[in-house]
Coordinates of C-alpha atoms in Angstrom, one line a residue:
X54 CA -15.2 -21.7 -23.6
X55 CA -12.9 -21.4 -20.7
X56 CA -10.2 -19.0 -21.1
X57 CA -7.0 -18.3 -19.2
X58 CA -5.5 -15.2 -18.1
X59 CA -2.2 -15.8 -16.9
X60 CA -0.4 -16.9 -15.3
X61 CA 1.9 -14.7 -17.3
X62 CA -0.1 -11.9 -18.5
X63 CA 1.3 -8.4 -19.3
X64 CA -1.7 -6.7 -18.0
X65 CA -1.7 -8.0 -14.4
X66 CA 0.7 -6.8 -12.0
X67 CA 2.6 -9.7 -11.2
X68 CA 1.7 -13.8 -11.8
X69 CA -1.9 -13.7 -11.3
X70 CA -3.9 -16.3 -13.3
X71 CA -7.9 -15.9 -13.6
X72 CA -10.0 -18.8 -15.0
X73 CA -13.0 -18.0 -17.3
X74 CA -15.6 -19.2 -18.8
X75 CA -17.1 -17.3 -21.6
X76 CA -20.1 -17.0 -23.9
X77 CA -19.2 -15.1 -26.8
X78 CA -17.3 -12.1 -25.5
X79 CA -19.4 -11.9 -22.4
X80 CA -17.6 -13.5 -18.9
X81 CA -20.0 -16.6 -17.5
X82 CA -17.9 -17.0 -14.5
X83 CA -14.7 -16.0 -13.1
X84 CA -12.2 -17.7 -10.6
X85 CA -8.8 -16.0 -9.2
X86 CA -6.4 -18.4 -9.0
X87 CA -3.4 -17.8 -6.7
X88 CA -0.2 -19.0 -5.4
X89 CA 1.9 -18.9 -8.0
X90 CA 4.4 -16.4 -7.0
X91 CA 4.0 -18.1 -2.9
X92 CA 7.4 -17.4 -1.4
X93 CA 6.5 -18.8 2.3
X94 CA 6.9 -16.0 3.8
X95 CA 5.1 -16.7 7.1
X96 CA 7.2 -19.5 7.6
X97 CA 10.5 -18.0 6.7
X98 CA 9.2 -15.3 9.9
X99 CA 9.6 -18.6 12.1
X100 CA 13.0 -18.5 11.5
X101 CA 14.2 -15.1 11.5
X102 CA 14.9 -13.0 14.8
X103 CA 12.5 -9.8 15.4
X104 CA 15.5 -7.7 13.2
X105 CA 15.4 -9.9 10.6
X106 CA 12.4 -10.3 9.8
X107 CA 11.5 -6.7 8.8
X108 CA 13.7 -7.7 5.3
X109 CA 10.6 -10.2 4.7
X110 CA 7.6 -7.8 5.1
X111 CA 9.0 -5.3 3.4
X112 CA 8.4 -7.4 0.1
X113 CA 5.3 -9.3 -0.2
X114 CA 3.5 -5.5 -1.5
X115 CA 7.0 -4.2 -2.8
X116 CA 5.3 -0.8 -3.8
X117 CA 4.4 -0.4 0.4
X118 CA 7.7 -1.9 1.6
X119 CA 8.3 0.9 3.9
X120 CA 4.3 1.1 5.5
X121 CA 4.9 -3.3 5.4
X122 CA 7.9 -3.0 7.5
X123 CA 5.9 -0.7 9.9
X124 CA 3.1 -3.1 10.8
X125 CA 5.5 -5.8 11.5
X126 CA 7.8 -3.3 13.5
X127 CA 4.9 -2.0 15.3
X128 CA 3.5 -5.9 16.2
X129 CA 7.2 -6.7 18.1
X130 CA 7.3 -3.0 19.9
X131 CA 3.9 -3.4 21.4
X132 CA 4.9 -7.7 22.6
X133 CA 7.9 -6.0 23.9
X134 CA 6.6 -2.8 25.1
X135 CA 8.7 -1.0 23.6
X136 CA 7.8 3.5 23.5
X137 CA 9.0 4.7 20.7
X138 CA 10.6 8.3 20.7
X139 CA 8.5 10.9 19.3
X140 CA 10.5 11.8 16.7
X141 CA 10.7 8.8 15.2
X142 CA 7.0 8.3 15.8
X143 CA 6.6 11.6 13.3
X144 CA 9.7 10.9 11.2
X145 CA 7.7 7.2 10.9
X146 CA 4.4 9.1 9.7
X147 CA 5.7 11.4 7.0
X148 CA 7.5 8.4 5.1
X149 CA 4.4 5.9 5.4
X150 CA 2.7 9.0 3.5
X151 CA 5.0 9.4 1.4
X152 CA 5.4 6.2 0.7
X153 CA 1.6 5.6 -0.1
X154 CA 1.4 8.5 -2.9
X155 CA 4.7 6.4 -4.5
X156 CA 2.3 3.7 -4.3
X157 CA -0.5 5.0 -5.8
X158 CA 1.2 7.3 -8.4
X159 CA 2.6 3.8 -9.7
X160 CA -1.3 2.7 -10.7
X161 CA -2.1 6.2 -11.6
X162 CA 0.5 5.8 -14.1
X163 CA -0.2 2.0 -14.9
X164 CA -4.0 1.7 -14.8
X165 CA -4.5 4.1 -18.1
X166 CA -2.1 2.1 -19.8
X167 CA -3.6 -1.2 -19.1
X168 CA -6.9 0.2 -21.3
X169 CA -5.1 2.3 -24.2
X170 CA -3.9 5.4 -22.4
X171 CA 0.1 5.8 -22.7
X172 CA 1.0 9.6 -21.5
X173 CA -0.5 9.2 -18.4
X174 CA 2.6 6.7 -17.0
X175 CA 5.1 9.1 -18.1
X176 CA 3.5 12.0 -15.9
X177 CA 3.2 9.7 -13.1
X178 CA 6.8 8.3 -13.4
X179 CA 7.9 12.1 -12.9
X180 CA 6.3 12.4 -9.4
X181 CA 7.4 9.5 -8.5
X182 CA 10.8 10.3 -9.1
X183 CA 11.0 13.2 -7.5
X184 CA 9.2 12.0 -4.0
X185 CA 11.8 8.5 -4.8
X186 CA 14.8 10.7 -4.1
X187 CA 13.3 11.8 -0.8
X188 CA 13.2 8.6 0.2
X189 CA 16.1 7.2 -1.3
X190 CA 18.5 10.1 0.4
X191 CA 16.8 9.2 4.1
X192 CA 17.2 5.4 3.7
X193 CA 19.5 4.4 1.0
X194 CA 17.1 2.9 -0.8
X195 CA 14.8 2.9 -3.8
X196 CA 12.2 -0.2 -3.2
X197 CA 13.0 -2.2 0.3
X198 CA 14.3 1.1 2.5
X199 CA 14.5 -1.3 5.4
X200 CA 14.2 1.7 7.1
X201 CA 12.3 1.1 10.5
X202 CA 13.7 -1.2 12.8
X203 CA 12.5 -2.5 16.1
X204 CA 12.2 0.8 18.4
X205 CA 12.0 3.0 15.9
X206 CA 13.9 4.2 12.8
X207 CA 17.6 3.6 11.4
X208 CA 19.3 7.0 11.7
X209 CA 18.8 10.3 11.8
X210 CA 17.6 12.2 8.6
X211 CA 20.6 13.7 6.6
X212 CA 21.1 18.1 7.7
X213 CA 18.6 19.7 5.7
X214 CA 16.3 16.9 4.7
X215 CA 12.8 17.8 6.2
X216 CA 13.9 21.3 3.5
X217 CA 14.4 19.0 0.7
X218 CA 11.8 17.0 1.1
X219 CA 9.2 19.5 1.6
X220 CA 10.9 21.3 -1.9
X221 CA 9.8 18.3 -3.6
X222 CA 6.0 18.1 -1.5
X223 CA 5.5 21.2 -3.5
X224 CA 6.8 20.7 -7.2
X225 CA 4.9 17.5 -6.6
X226 CA 1.6 19.6 -6.1
X227 CA 2.6 22.1 -8.6
X228 CA 2.7 19.3 -11.3
X229 CA 0.4 16.5 -10.4
X230 CA -3.1 18.5 -11.7
X231 CA -0.8 17.9 -15.0
X232 CA -1.8 14.2 -14.9
X233 CA -5.3 15.1 -13.4
X234 CA -6.6 17.1 -16.1
X235 CA -5.2 14.2 -18.8
X236 CA -6.7 11.6 -17.2
X237 CA -9.8 12.3 -14.9
X238 CA -11.9 13.6 -17.1
X239 CA -10.8 12.5 -20.6
X240 CA -14.1 11.2 -22.4
X241 CA -12.1 7.8 -23.7
X242 CA -11.5 7.0 -20.0
X243 CA -14.9 8.1 -18.8
X244 CA -16.2 5.9 -21.2
X245 CA -14.2 2.9 -20.6
X246 CA -14.5 3.2 -17.0
X247 CA -17.6 5.0 -15.6
X248 CA -20.5 2.2 -14.5
X249 CA -18.2 -0.5 -15.1
X250 CA -17.1 -3.2 -12.0
X251 CA -19.5 -1.9 -9.9
X252 CA -18.7 -3.1 -6.5
X253 CA -21.6 -2.3 -3.4
X254 CA -20.3 -1.1 -0.4
X255 CA -21.8 -4.4 0.8
X256 CA -20.2 -6.7 -1.4
X257 CA -17.1 -5.0 -0.2
X258 CA -18.0 -5.3 3.3
X259 CA -18.4 -9.1 2.8
X260 CA -15.3 -10.3 1.0
X261 CA -13.4 -8.1 3.5
X262 CA -12.2 -5.4 1.3
X263 CA -10.6 -2.3 2.3
X264 CA -8.3 1.2 1.1
X265 CA -9.4 2.8 -1.9
X266 CA -11.4 -0.2 -3.4
X267 CA -13.8 0.0 -0.2
X268 CA -13.5 3.4 0.1
X269 CA -14.8 3.5 -4.1
X270 CA -18.0 1.9 -2.7
X271 CA -19.1 3.9 0.1
X272 CA -17.3 2.2 2.8
X273 CA -15.6 4.5 5.3
X274 CA -13.3 3.1 7.0
X275 CA -9.4 4.3 7.4
X276 CA -7.5 3.7 10.4
X277 CA -5.6 6.2 10.3
X278 CA -8.8 8.3 11.6
X279 CA -10.7 5.3 13.1
X280 CA -8.2 3.7 14.6
X281 CA -5.0 5.9 14.8
X282 CA -1.3 4.6 14.9
X283 CA 2.0 6.6 14.9
X284 CA 1.2 10.4 14.5
X285 CA -2.5 10.0 12.8
X286 CA -3.9 11.3 16.0
X287 CA -2.8 14.7 16.1
X288 CA -3.4 15.3 12.7
X289 CA -7.0 15.8 11.0
X290 CA -6.9 12.8 7.9
X291 CA -9.7 13.6 5.4
X292 CA -11.0 10.4 4.1
X293 CA -11.6 10.1 0.3
X294 CA -14.6 8.3 -0.3
X295 CA -17.0 8.1 -3.7
X296 CA -21.0 5.6 -3.4
X297 CA -20.4 4.8 -7.5
X298 CA -18.2 1.9 -6.8
X299 CA -16.9 1.7 -10.4
X300 CA -13.2 1.8 -12.0
X301 CA -13.6 5.2 -12.2
X302 CA -14.6 5.7 -8.8
X303 CA -11.5 3.7 -7.4
X304 CA -9.3 5.8 -9.7
X305 CA -10.7 9.0 -8.3
X306 CA -10.4 7.6 -4.8
X307 CA -6.6 6.9 -5.4
X308 CA -5.7 10.3 -7.3
X309 CA -7.8 12.5 -4.5
X310 CA -5.8 10.2 -2.0
X311 CA -2.5 11.9 -2.9
X312 CA -3.2 15.3 -2.6
X313 CA -4.4 14.2 1.3
X314 CA -1.0 12.7 1.6
X315 CA 0.7 15.5 0.5
X316 CA -0.9 17.7 2.9
X317 CA -0.1 15.4 5.8
X318 CA 3.6 14.7 5.1
X319 CA 4.1 18.4 4.7
X320 CA 2.4 18.9 8.4
X321 CA 5.0 16.0 9.5
X322 CA 8.0 17.6 8.3
X323 CA 7.1 20.7 10.1
X324 CA 6.5 18.9 13.0
X325 CA 10.0 17.2 12.8
X326 CA 11.4 20.8 13.0
X327 CA 10.7 21.3 16.2
X328 CA 11.2 17.8 17.5
X329 CA 14.6 17.3 19.0
X330 CA 15.5 13.8 20.4
X331 CA 16.9 10.3 19.3
X332 CA 15.2 7.8 16.5
X333 CA 15.3 4.8 17.9
X334 CA 15.5 3.2 21.0
X335 CA 19.0 1.0 22.1
X336 CA 17.9 -2.6 22.0
X337 CA 19.9 -5.5 23.8
X338 CA 22.0 -7.5 21.5
X339 CA 19.9 -10.5 21.3
X340 CA 15.9 -9.2 21.1
X341 CA 13.2 -11.8 22.5
X342 CA 9.6 -10.7 22.9
X343 CA 7.8 -12.2 26.1
X344 CA 5.7 -14.7 25.9
X345 CA 1.9 -13.4 24.2
X346 CA 0.4 -12.7 21.3
X347 CA -0.4 -9.3 19.7
X348 CA -1.9 -7.9 16.5
X349 CA -1.3 -4.5 14.5
X350 CA -2.5 -3.2 12.1
X351 CA -1.7 -0.4 9.9
X352 CA -3.7 1.5 6.9
X353 CA -1.4 0.5 4.2
X354 CA -1.7 2.0 0.6
X355 CA -4.1 -0.7 -0.8
X356 CA -6.1 -1.2 2.0
X357 CA -5.8 -2.5 5.8
X358 CA -2.6 -4.7 6.6
X359 CA -1.9 -6.7 9.9
X360 CA 0.3 -8.7 11.7
X361 CA -0.8 -11.4 14.1
X362 CA 2.1 -12.0 16.3
X363 CA 2.8 -15.1 18.9
X364 CA 5.8 -15.3 20.8
X365 CA 6.6 -17.8 22.9
X366 CA 9.6 -16.0 24.5
X367 CA 12.2 -16.5 21.9
X368 CA 14.1 -14.4 19.2
X369 CA 12.0 -15.3 16.6
X370 CA 7.9 -15.6 16.3
X371 CA 6.7 -19.1 16.7
X372 CA 4.0 -17.6 14.4
X373 CA 3.6 -14.6 12.3
X374 CA 0.2 -14.6 10.3
X375 CA -0.2 -11.8 7.6
X376 CA -3.4 -10.1 6.6
X377 CA -2.8 -8.3 3.6
X378 CA -5.2 -6.1 1.4
X379 CA -4.6 -7.5 -2.0
X380 CA -5.6 -10.7 -1.0
X381 CA -8.8 -9.4 -0.1
X382 CA -9.4 -6.9 -2.3
X383 CA -8.6 -9.4 -5.8
X384 CA -11.1 -12.1 -3.9
X385 CA -14.1 -9.4 -4.9
X386 CA -13.3 -10.4 -8.5
X387 CA -15.4 -13.6 -8.6
X388 CA -18.3 -11.3 -8.4
X389 CA -17.0 -8.8 -10.5
X390 CA -16.5 -10.0 -13.5
X391 CA -19.5 -12.3 -14.1
X392 CA -21.8 -10.7 -16.9
X393 CA -18.7 -7.9 -18.1
X394 CA -17.3 -8.5 -21.7
X395 CA -13.6 -8.8 -21.9
X396 CA -12.3 -5.5 -22.7
X397 CA -14.0 -4.6 -19.5
X398 CA -12.4 -7.6 -17.9
X399 CA -8.7 -5.4 -18.2
X400 CA -10.4 -2.1 -16.6
X401 CA -11.8 -4.1 -13.9
X402 CA -9.3 -6.3 -13.0
X403 CA -6.5 -3.3 -13.0
X404 CA -9.3 -1.1 -10.8
X405 CA -8.6 -2.8 -7.7
X406 CA -5.1 -2.1 -7.3
X407 CA -3.4 -5.4 -6.1
X408 CA 0.5 -6.5 -5.8
X409 CA 0.2 -10.3 -6.5
X410 CA 3.1 -11.1 -4.0
X411 CA 0.9 -9.2 -1.8
X412 CA -2.1 -11.7 -2.6
X413 CA 0.7 -15.1 -2.4
X414 CA 3.0 -14.1 0.5

């Protein structure tokens, strides 16, 4: 029997379609069909100037908006040879880690929900709201922050913001074990996830998977440590890995990554209190990147996010190619799903931690 999951299915983050061939309840083959949300972002980049493209970049993975903006701004800065002020570098790093936690907490709440556990989402959203208040105070936005700009960040942090942000991190750190104890060792959750949807390290590498999905399979790769950008070169970044490669390993990597990000964000805030100076570079009225090309990649919450920027010397990019984490990660489904049962399909699908806008662009 041929069964379509989607393109409007409650268990997917956005509009993804899976074309399944079933024998009874067992999946024989699976084909992810993408493109239902395609907005043509890469073409739209070509008719926006370098300040305007950030509006589009922060929307493809709407849970990682700050990190998306950051990669695009870094690509333009690299091509123009702009050196970002030190205070802006540390501020960007702190906010990138807070954004990482916001992304992970969404999945830590929604993934158990997809396989029948209702309570964790309330705990996850309690912590999200605490961190959202921090991001909203400094940027004015709750989802699409638009706080990065070419040459730094939009504005200086409000007076006392670092201490309030530190208090919020402390509160989240204190309460996060509530979520941890509720779900990590839960017998029903373990039964649904351990040994289900095993992705080997070789398969993850072959598909170009990255981020928590790849690290749960044993691929020890994290750009923050292996090719540092921003202030990561001055920080000791512990990389969370597992070797099982199953749904539970992917969930555990995501959960433990929040603890790491809490510590990194706190270190950045402590450093910010010791640095004075501007948070952006004064730019000409019309920003034009010199002729050439560059590639800027960042360790986004869901994996490697890259922008390949080609300029012909105009105020708009000649071409801006987007390499998203979710696109590569979702390709693994065609290998992971055959052989599993339909109830396990949702467990596997949710554990790939993707945002459909990040696939379709």
